[in-house]
Tab-separated table of C-alpha atoms in Angstrom:
chain	number	residue	atom	x	y	z
A	295	MET	CA	0.081	-0.228	-0.255
A	296	VAL	CA	1.671	3.396	-1.155
A	297	GLU	CA	-0.289	6.581	-0.851
A	298	ASN	CA	0.432	10.226	-0.843
A	299	ALA	CA	0.872	12.481	2.582
A	300	HIS	CA	-2.536	13.883	1.873
A	301	SER	CA	-4.686	10.430	1.711
A	302	THR	CA	-3.291	9.067	4.689
A	303	GLY	CA	-4.440	11.609	7.070
A	304	ARG	CA	-2.584	12.356	9.977
A	305	PRO	CA	-3.176	11.024	13.477
A	306	PHE	CA	-3.540	13.308	16.927
A	307	ASP	CA	0.183	14.568	17.484
A	308	PRO	CA	0.865	15.079	20.954
A	309	ARG	CA	3.439	17.377	20.595
A	310	SER	CA	0.994	20.158	19.251
A	311	ALA	CA	0.079	20.634	23.034
A	312	TRP	CA	3.430	19.895	23.903
A	313	SER	CA	4.106	22.308	26.640
A	314	GLY	CA	1.191	21.042	28.447
A	315	LEU	CA	1.899	17.446	28.583
A	316	SER	CA	3.568	16.171	31.810
A	317	GLN	CA	6.855	14.407	31.539
A	318	ALA	CA	5.677	11.258	31.740
A	319	GLU	CA	3.306	11.987	28.775
A	320	ARG	CA	6.211	13.134	26.631
A	321	ASP	CA	8.069	10.048	27.516
A	322	ALA	CA	5.457	8.235	26.409
A	323	ALA	CA	5.028	9.880	23.201
A	324	TYR	CA	8.683	8.457	21.971
A	325	ASP	CA	8.550	5.119	23.899
A	326	ASN	CA	7.700	2.456	21.626
A	327	ASN	CA	8.985	-0.631	23.864
A	328	ALA	CA	5.955	0.380	25.686
A	329	ALA	CA	3.596	1.161	23.117
A	330	VAL	CA	3.911	-2.640	21.507
A	331	LYS	CA	2.962	-4.804	24.454
A	332	ASN	CA	4.470	-7.846	23.105
A	333	SER	CA	7.944	-5.698	21.901
A	334	ALA	CA	10.217	-7.839	24.253
A	335	ALA	CA	9.112	-11.235	22.683
A	336	LEU	CA	9.016	-9.542	18.903
A	337	ILE	CA	12.625	-8.078	20.014
A	338	ALA	CA	14.140	-11.761	21.407
A	339	GLU	CA	12.825	-13.047	18.410
A	340	ARG	CA	14.880	-10.725	16.321
A	341	ASN	CA	17.989	-11.055	18.156
A	342	GLU	CA	17.742	-15.372	18.064
A	343	ALA	CA	17.035	-15.233	14.363
A	344	SER	CA	20.067	-12.724	13.838
A	345	GLY	CA	22.423	-14.899	16.022
A	346	ARG	CA	21.334	-17.675	13.849
A	347	LEU	CA	21.637	-16.291	10.159
A	348	ARG	CA	24.789	-14.456	10.769
A	349	SER	CA	26.722	-17.627	11.771
A	350	THR	CA	25.713	-19.373	8.750
A	351	LEU	CA	24.929	-16.983	5.961
A	352	LYS	CA	28.045	-16.233	3.275
A	353	SER	CA	29.641	-12.884	4.805
A	354	HIS	CA	32.474	-11.327	5.730
A	355	LEU	CA	31.853	-9.817	9.439
A	356	ASP	CA	33.302	-7.337	11.850
A	357	LEU	CA	35.230	-5.367	9.117
A	358	PRO	CA	36.522	-2.066	10.557
A	359	TYR	CA	35.850	1.126	9.028
A	360	GLY	CA	37.143	3.581	11.465
A	361	GLU	CA	39.097	3.475	15.012
A	362	ARG	CA	36.147	3.170	17.648
A	363	ALA	CA	34.926	0.075	18.645
A	364	ASN	CA	31.384	-0.096	17.078
A	365	ASN	CA	33.036	1.327	13.583
A	366	LYS	CA	32.858	-2.220	11.992
A	367	ILE	CA	30.791	-3.343	9.357
A	368	ASP	CA	29.262	-6.824	8.305
A	369	LEU	CA	29.135	-7.547	4.390
A	370	TYR	CA	26.973	-10.236	2.779
A	371	PRO	CA	27.857	-10.491	-0.648
A	372	ALA	CA	25.606	-11.548	-3.405
A	373	ALA	CA	26.468	-14.540	-5.939
A	374	ARG	CA	27.293	-11.384	-8.654
A	375	PRO	CA	29.949	-8.717	-7.331
A	376	GLU	CA	28.216	-6.178	-9.723
A	377	ALA	CA	24.608	-6.857	-7.846
A	378	PRO	CA	23.064	-4.080	-5.847
A	379	CYS	CA	23.463	-3.535	-1.913
A	380	LEU	CA	21.464	-2.533	0.506
A	381	VAL	CA	23.057	-1.005	3.200
A	382	PHE	CA	20.969	-1.171	6.371
A	383	LEU	CA	21.115	1.438	9.517
A	384	HIS	CA	20.011	0.037	12.836
A	385	GLY	CA	17.868	1.984	15.715
A	386	GLY	CA	17.790	1.961	18.734
A	387	TYR	CA	17.628	6.287	19.407
A	388	TRP	CA	20.985	6.158	19.125
A	389	GLN	CA	21.779	4.427	22.109
A	390	ARG	CA	21.456	0.737	22.181
A	391	ASN	CA	21.299	-2.042	19.514
A	392	SER	CA	24.225	-3.391	17.583
A	393	ARG	CA	24.433	-4.524	13.628
A	394	GLU	CA	25.046	-8.268	14.890
A	395	LEU	CA	21.345	-7.991	16.119
A	396	PHE	CA	19.527	-7.429	12.474
A	397	ALA	CA	21.172	-9.906	10.537
A	398	MET	CA	17.653	-11.556	10.221
A	399	LEU	CA	16.841	-9.094	7.558
A	400	VAL	CA	19.475	-10.292	5.273
A	401	GLU	CA	17.073	-12.962	3.707
A	402	GLY	CA	14.244	-10.924	2.255
A	403	ILE	CA	16.407	-8.734	-0.066
A	404	ALA	CA	19.059	-11.221	-0.524
A	405	ALA	CA	16.520	-13.463	-2.503
A	406	HIS	CA	16.453	-11.207	-5.147
A	407	GLY	CA	20.151	-11.142	-5.418
A	408	TRP	CA	21.041	-8.598	-3.673
A	409	SER	CA	24.136	-8.018	-1.431
A	410	VAL	CA	23.539	-6.498	2.371
A	411	ALA	CA	26.024	-4.198	4.318
A	412	ILE	CA	25.243	-3.602	7.982
A	413	PRO	CA	27.432	-1.020	9.174
A	414	GLY	CA	27.614	-0.226	13.166
A	415	TYR	CA	28.110	2.511	14.742
A	416	SER	CA	28.905	4.159	18.320
A	417	LEU	CA	26.525	5.070	20.784
A	418	ALA	CA	25.392	7.731	23.047
A	419	PRO	CA	26.410	8.757	25.840
A	420	GLU	CA	29.755	7.490	25.316
A	421	VAL	CA	29.846	9.722	22.151
A	422	SER	CA	27.359	12.682	20.919
A	423	LEU	CA	24.996	12.453	18.434
A	424	THR	CA	26.970	14.566	16.062
A	425	ASP	CA	30.262	11.991	16.319
A	426	ILE	CA	27.059	9.512	15.522
A	427	VAL	CA	26.059	10.966	12.045
A	428	ALA	CA	29.505	11.478	11.342
A	429	GLU	CA	30.473	8.328	11.217
A	430	VAL	CA	27.794	7.133	8.353
A	431	PRO	CA	29.574	8.800	5.628
A	432	ARG	CA	32.847	7.153	6.979
A	433	ALA	CA	30.821	3.589	6.527
A	434	LEU	CA	29.858	4.604	3.078
A	435	ASP	CA	33.378	6.062	2.226
A	436	TRP	CA	34.854	2.743	3.564
A	437	LEU	CA	32.430	0.504	1.558
A	438	ALA	CA	32.913	2.413	-1.762
A	439	ALA	CA	36.763	2.099	-1.450
A	440	ASN	CA	36.945	-1.646	-0.227
A	441	GLY	CA	33.292	-3.062	-1.003
A	442	ALA	CA	34.700	-4.557	-4.336
A	443	SER	CA	37.829	-6.693	-2.667
A	444	HIS	CA	34.566	-8.129	-0.538
A	445	GLY	CA	32.206	-9.297	-3.306
A	446	VAL	CA	30.289	-6.127	-3.141
A	447	ALA	CA	30.276	-3.856	-6.215
A	448	GLY	CA	27.380	-2.571	-7.085
A	449	PRO	CA	25.088	0.184	-6.635
A	450	LEU	CA	24.108	1.233	-3.017
A	451	VAL	CA	20.625	1.721	-1.492
A	452	LEU	CA	20.937	3.282	1.967
A	453	SER	CA	18.110	2.142	4.384
A	454	GLY	CA	17.617	2.263	8.098
A	455	TRP	CA	15.102	1.661	10.849
A	456	SER	CA	14.284	3.920	13.597
A	457	ALA	CA	17.349	6.232	14.630
A	458	GLY	CA	18.920	4.516	11.336
A	459	ALA	CA	16.377	6.158	8.978
A	460	HIS	CA	17.097	9.533	10.787
A	461	LEU	CA	20.774	8.575	9.911
A	462	VAL	CA	19.523	8.056	6.399
A	463	ALA	CA	18.086	11.205	5.635
A	464	MET	CA	21.177	12.706	7.292
A	465	ALA	CA	23.495	10.350	5.231
A	466	LEU	CA	21.318	10.825	1.868
A	467	ASP	CA	23.312	13.228	-0.370
A	468	HIS	CA	26.720	10.878	-0.096
A	469	PRO	CA	28.311	10.202	-3.546
A	470	ALA	CA	28.320	6.430	-3.208
A	471	VAL	CA	24.471	6.377	-2.291
A	472	HIS	CA	22.246	5.914	-5.364
A	473	ALA	CA	18.826	6.267	-3.253
A	474	GLY	CA	17.324	5.933	0.255
A	475	LEU	CA	14.538	3.986	2.202
A	476	ALA	CA	13.685	5.513	5.685
A	477	ILE	CA	11.621	3.045	7.683
A	478	SER	CA	9.659	4.345	10.892
A	479	GLY	CA	11.981	7.514	11.636
A	480	VAL	CA	12.600	10.780	14.128
A	481	TYR	CA	13.246	14.217	11.893
A	482	ASP	CA	12.824	16.673	14.244
A	483	LEU	CA	14.759	16.338	17.239
A	484	ALA	CA	13.546	19.244	19.234
A	485	PRO	CA	10.962	17.102	21.228
A	486	ILE	CA	13.302	14.551	21.895
A	487	ARG	CA	15.612	16.767	24.267
A	488	ASP	CA	12.007	16.840	26.529
A	489	THR	CA	11.929	13.398	26.960
A	490	GLY	CA	14.317	10.678	28.951
A	491	LEU	CA	16.027	9.832	25.933
A	492	ASN	CA	18.055	13.063	26.411
A	493	ASN	CA	19.902	11.359	29.121
A	494	ALA	CA	22.202	10.314	26.898
A	495	LEU	CA	21.906	12.250	23.980
A	496	LYS	CA	22.467	15.510	25.701
A	497	LEU	CA	21.213	17.483	22.415
A	498	THR	CA	22.547	20.740	22.406
A	499	ASP	CA	20.683	23.979	20.510
A	500	ASP	CA	23.365	23.453	17.503
A	501	GLU	CA	22.447	19.770	17.211
A	502	ILE	CA	18.516	20.032	17.063
A	503	ALA	CA	19.397	22.913	14.107
A	504	LYS	CA	21.941	20.902	12.410
A	505	LEU	CA	20.934	17.465	12.845
A	506	SER	CA	16.958	17.234	12.313
A	507	PRO	CA	15.967	16.443	8.555
A	508	LEU	CA	12.709	18.602	9.080
A	509	ARG	CA	14.751	21.623	9.549
A	510	LEU	CA	17.870	20.765	6.535
A	511	PRO	CA	17.309	21.549	3.188
A	512	VAL	CA	16.076	18.987	0.794
A	513	THR	CA	18.450	16.332	-0.661
A	514	GLN	CA	17.417	16.014	-4.517
A	515	LYS	CA	17.747	12.426	-4.090
A	516	ARG	CA	15.220	9.640	-4.125
A	517	LEU	CA	13.984	8.735	-0.804
A	518	ASP	CA	11.069	6.436	0.314
A	519	ILE	CA	9.697	6.883	3.594
A	520	ALA	CA	7.555	3.965	5.636
A	521	TYR	CA	6.180	3.982	8.742
A	522	GLY	CA	3.713	1.490	10.416
A	523	SER	CA	-0.128	2.712	10.676
A	524	ASN	CA	0.049	1.144	14.235
A	525	GLU	CA	3.275	3.219	15.171
A	526	LEU	CA	3.205	6.050	17.552
A	527	PRO	CA	1.864	9.423	16.543
A	528	ALA	CA	4.895	11.240	16.618
A	529	LEU	CA	6.917	9.271	14.430
A	530	VAL	CA	3.770	8.827	11.632
A	531	CYS	CA	3.465	13.087	11.892
A	532	ASP	CA	7.607	13.065	11.254
A	533	SER	CA	7.524	10.857	8.364
A	534	ILE	CA	4.138	12.431	6.967
A	535	ALA	CA	5.905	15.969	7.364
A	536	LEU	CA	9.342	14.548	5.920
A	537	HIS	CA	7.574	13.578	2.850
A	538	ASP	CA	5.529	16.354	2.355
A	539	LYS	CA	8.483	18.850	2.725
A	540	ARG	CA	10.557	16.859	-0.086
A	541	SER	CA	7.599	16.886	-2.606
A	542	ALA	CA	7.134	21.082	-1.703
A	543	ALA	CA	10.860	20.781	-3.322
A	544	LYS	CA	9.993	18.290	-5.671
A	545	ALA	CA	12.536	15.899	-4.311
A	546	PRO	CA	11.676	12.447	-5.706
A	547	GLY	CA	10.057	9.649	-2.879
A	548	LYS	CA	7.270	7.789	-1.980
A	549	LEU	CA	5.466	7.853	1.380
A	550	ILE	CA	4.362	4.042	2.451
A	551	PRO	CA	2.369	3.444	5.245
A	552	VAL	CA	2.642	-0.200	5.982
A	553	GLU	CA	-0.973	-1.357	7.321
A	554	GLY	CA	-1.236	-2.952	10.675
A	555	ALA	CA	2.211	-2.505	11.248
A	556	ASP	CA	3.528	-1.410	14.381
A	557	HIS	CA	7.412	0.046	15.168
A	558	PHE	CA	8.671	-3.746	15.302
A	559	THR	CA	6.477	-5.341	13.182
A	560	ILE	CA	7.106	-3.305	10.231
A	561	LEU	CA	10.582	-4.601	9.538
A	562	GLU	CA	8.535	-8.236	8.638
A	563	ALA	CA	7.930	-6.292	5.111
A	564	LEU	CA	11.698	-6.014	4.931
A	565	ARG	CA	12.617	-9.417	6.111
A	566	ARG	CA	10.224	-11.288	3.609
A	567	PRO	CA	11.258	-11.792	0.215
A	568	GLY	CA	7.950	-10.570	-0.653
A	569	GLY	CA	7.421	-7.476	1.684
A	570	ILE	CA	6.409	-4.341	0.959
A	571	LEU	CA	9.484	-2.888	1.709
A	572	VAL	CA	11.696	-5.392	0.060
A	573	ASP	CA	9.583	-4.328	-2.802
A	574	ALA	CA	9.818	-0.399	-2.543
A	575	ALA	CA	14.136	-0.828	-1.810
A	576	ARG	CA	14.228	-2.897	-5.625
A	577	GLY	CA	12.423	-0.014	-7.050
A	578	LEU	CA	14.495	2.939	-5.916
A	579	LEU	CA	16.829	1.445	-8.750
A	580	ASP	CA	14.062	1.970	-11.338
């Protein structure tokens, strides 16, 4: 199901009355784990599947692209080196999770002959969000320079989920990136500073201005923006708002509401070979 911003409608955005909300209400506006009642079971299944697949798929693991501990990338090359490559950035509000926990996504796009690359990145509070955003282009630089020697030489489609979707929007202008697919992202950081998430992030005014895709000039590469219809309203509204902003600037890209999906089950649409987000990623090369 692919629609435009005006046919989807917007849920009520709690941030429209942000100043009147309690701290607990502000925290709840971004608490995906609490909003999805079986999130713990979904996360456990994801992690188990990723551990199993990471140990059995053809791969080149733990390749360093930088000096920090998390500056490593996992490559899952296709049979053809010139095949397209999906570069996936994990989520976790820039302060948790790791690349190893998302290997379960490889099978969806790999079934269509694609390679997959999953970079890790440093996490708050050990580093700032400015540092995290700067690491993604370094990973892409490394992949452009070294991917071919590991069997990954095709065009790069940059994708990410949750915080990873924010990083996709920030790195879309990288010269190695052909197009992007941002899933369930946060694109304005200002409200985040008013939640418990900021205990680790410690966002500054300068970071909010320079690292919020909704506050930045539009990159004229294609970016498809996806969200689940059962996601928290703040994430739905950010997705629609970013698509609207890009449409107003005549930047290419579809808005993709995934019917019935929440913040965690939406990844099934990228995990299954026939999933709508696998189709979307493949369509980015058209």
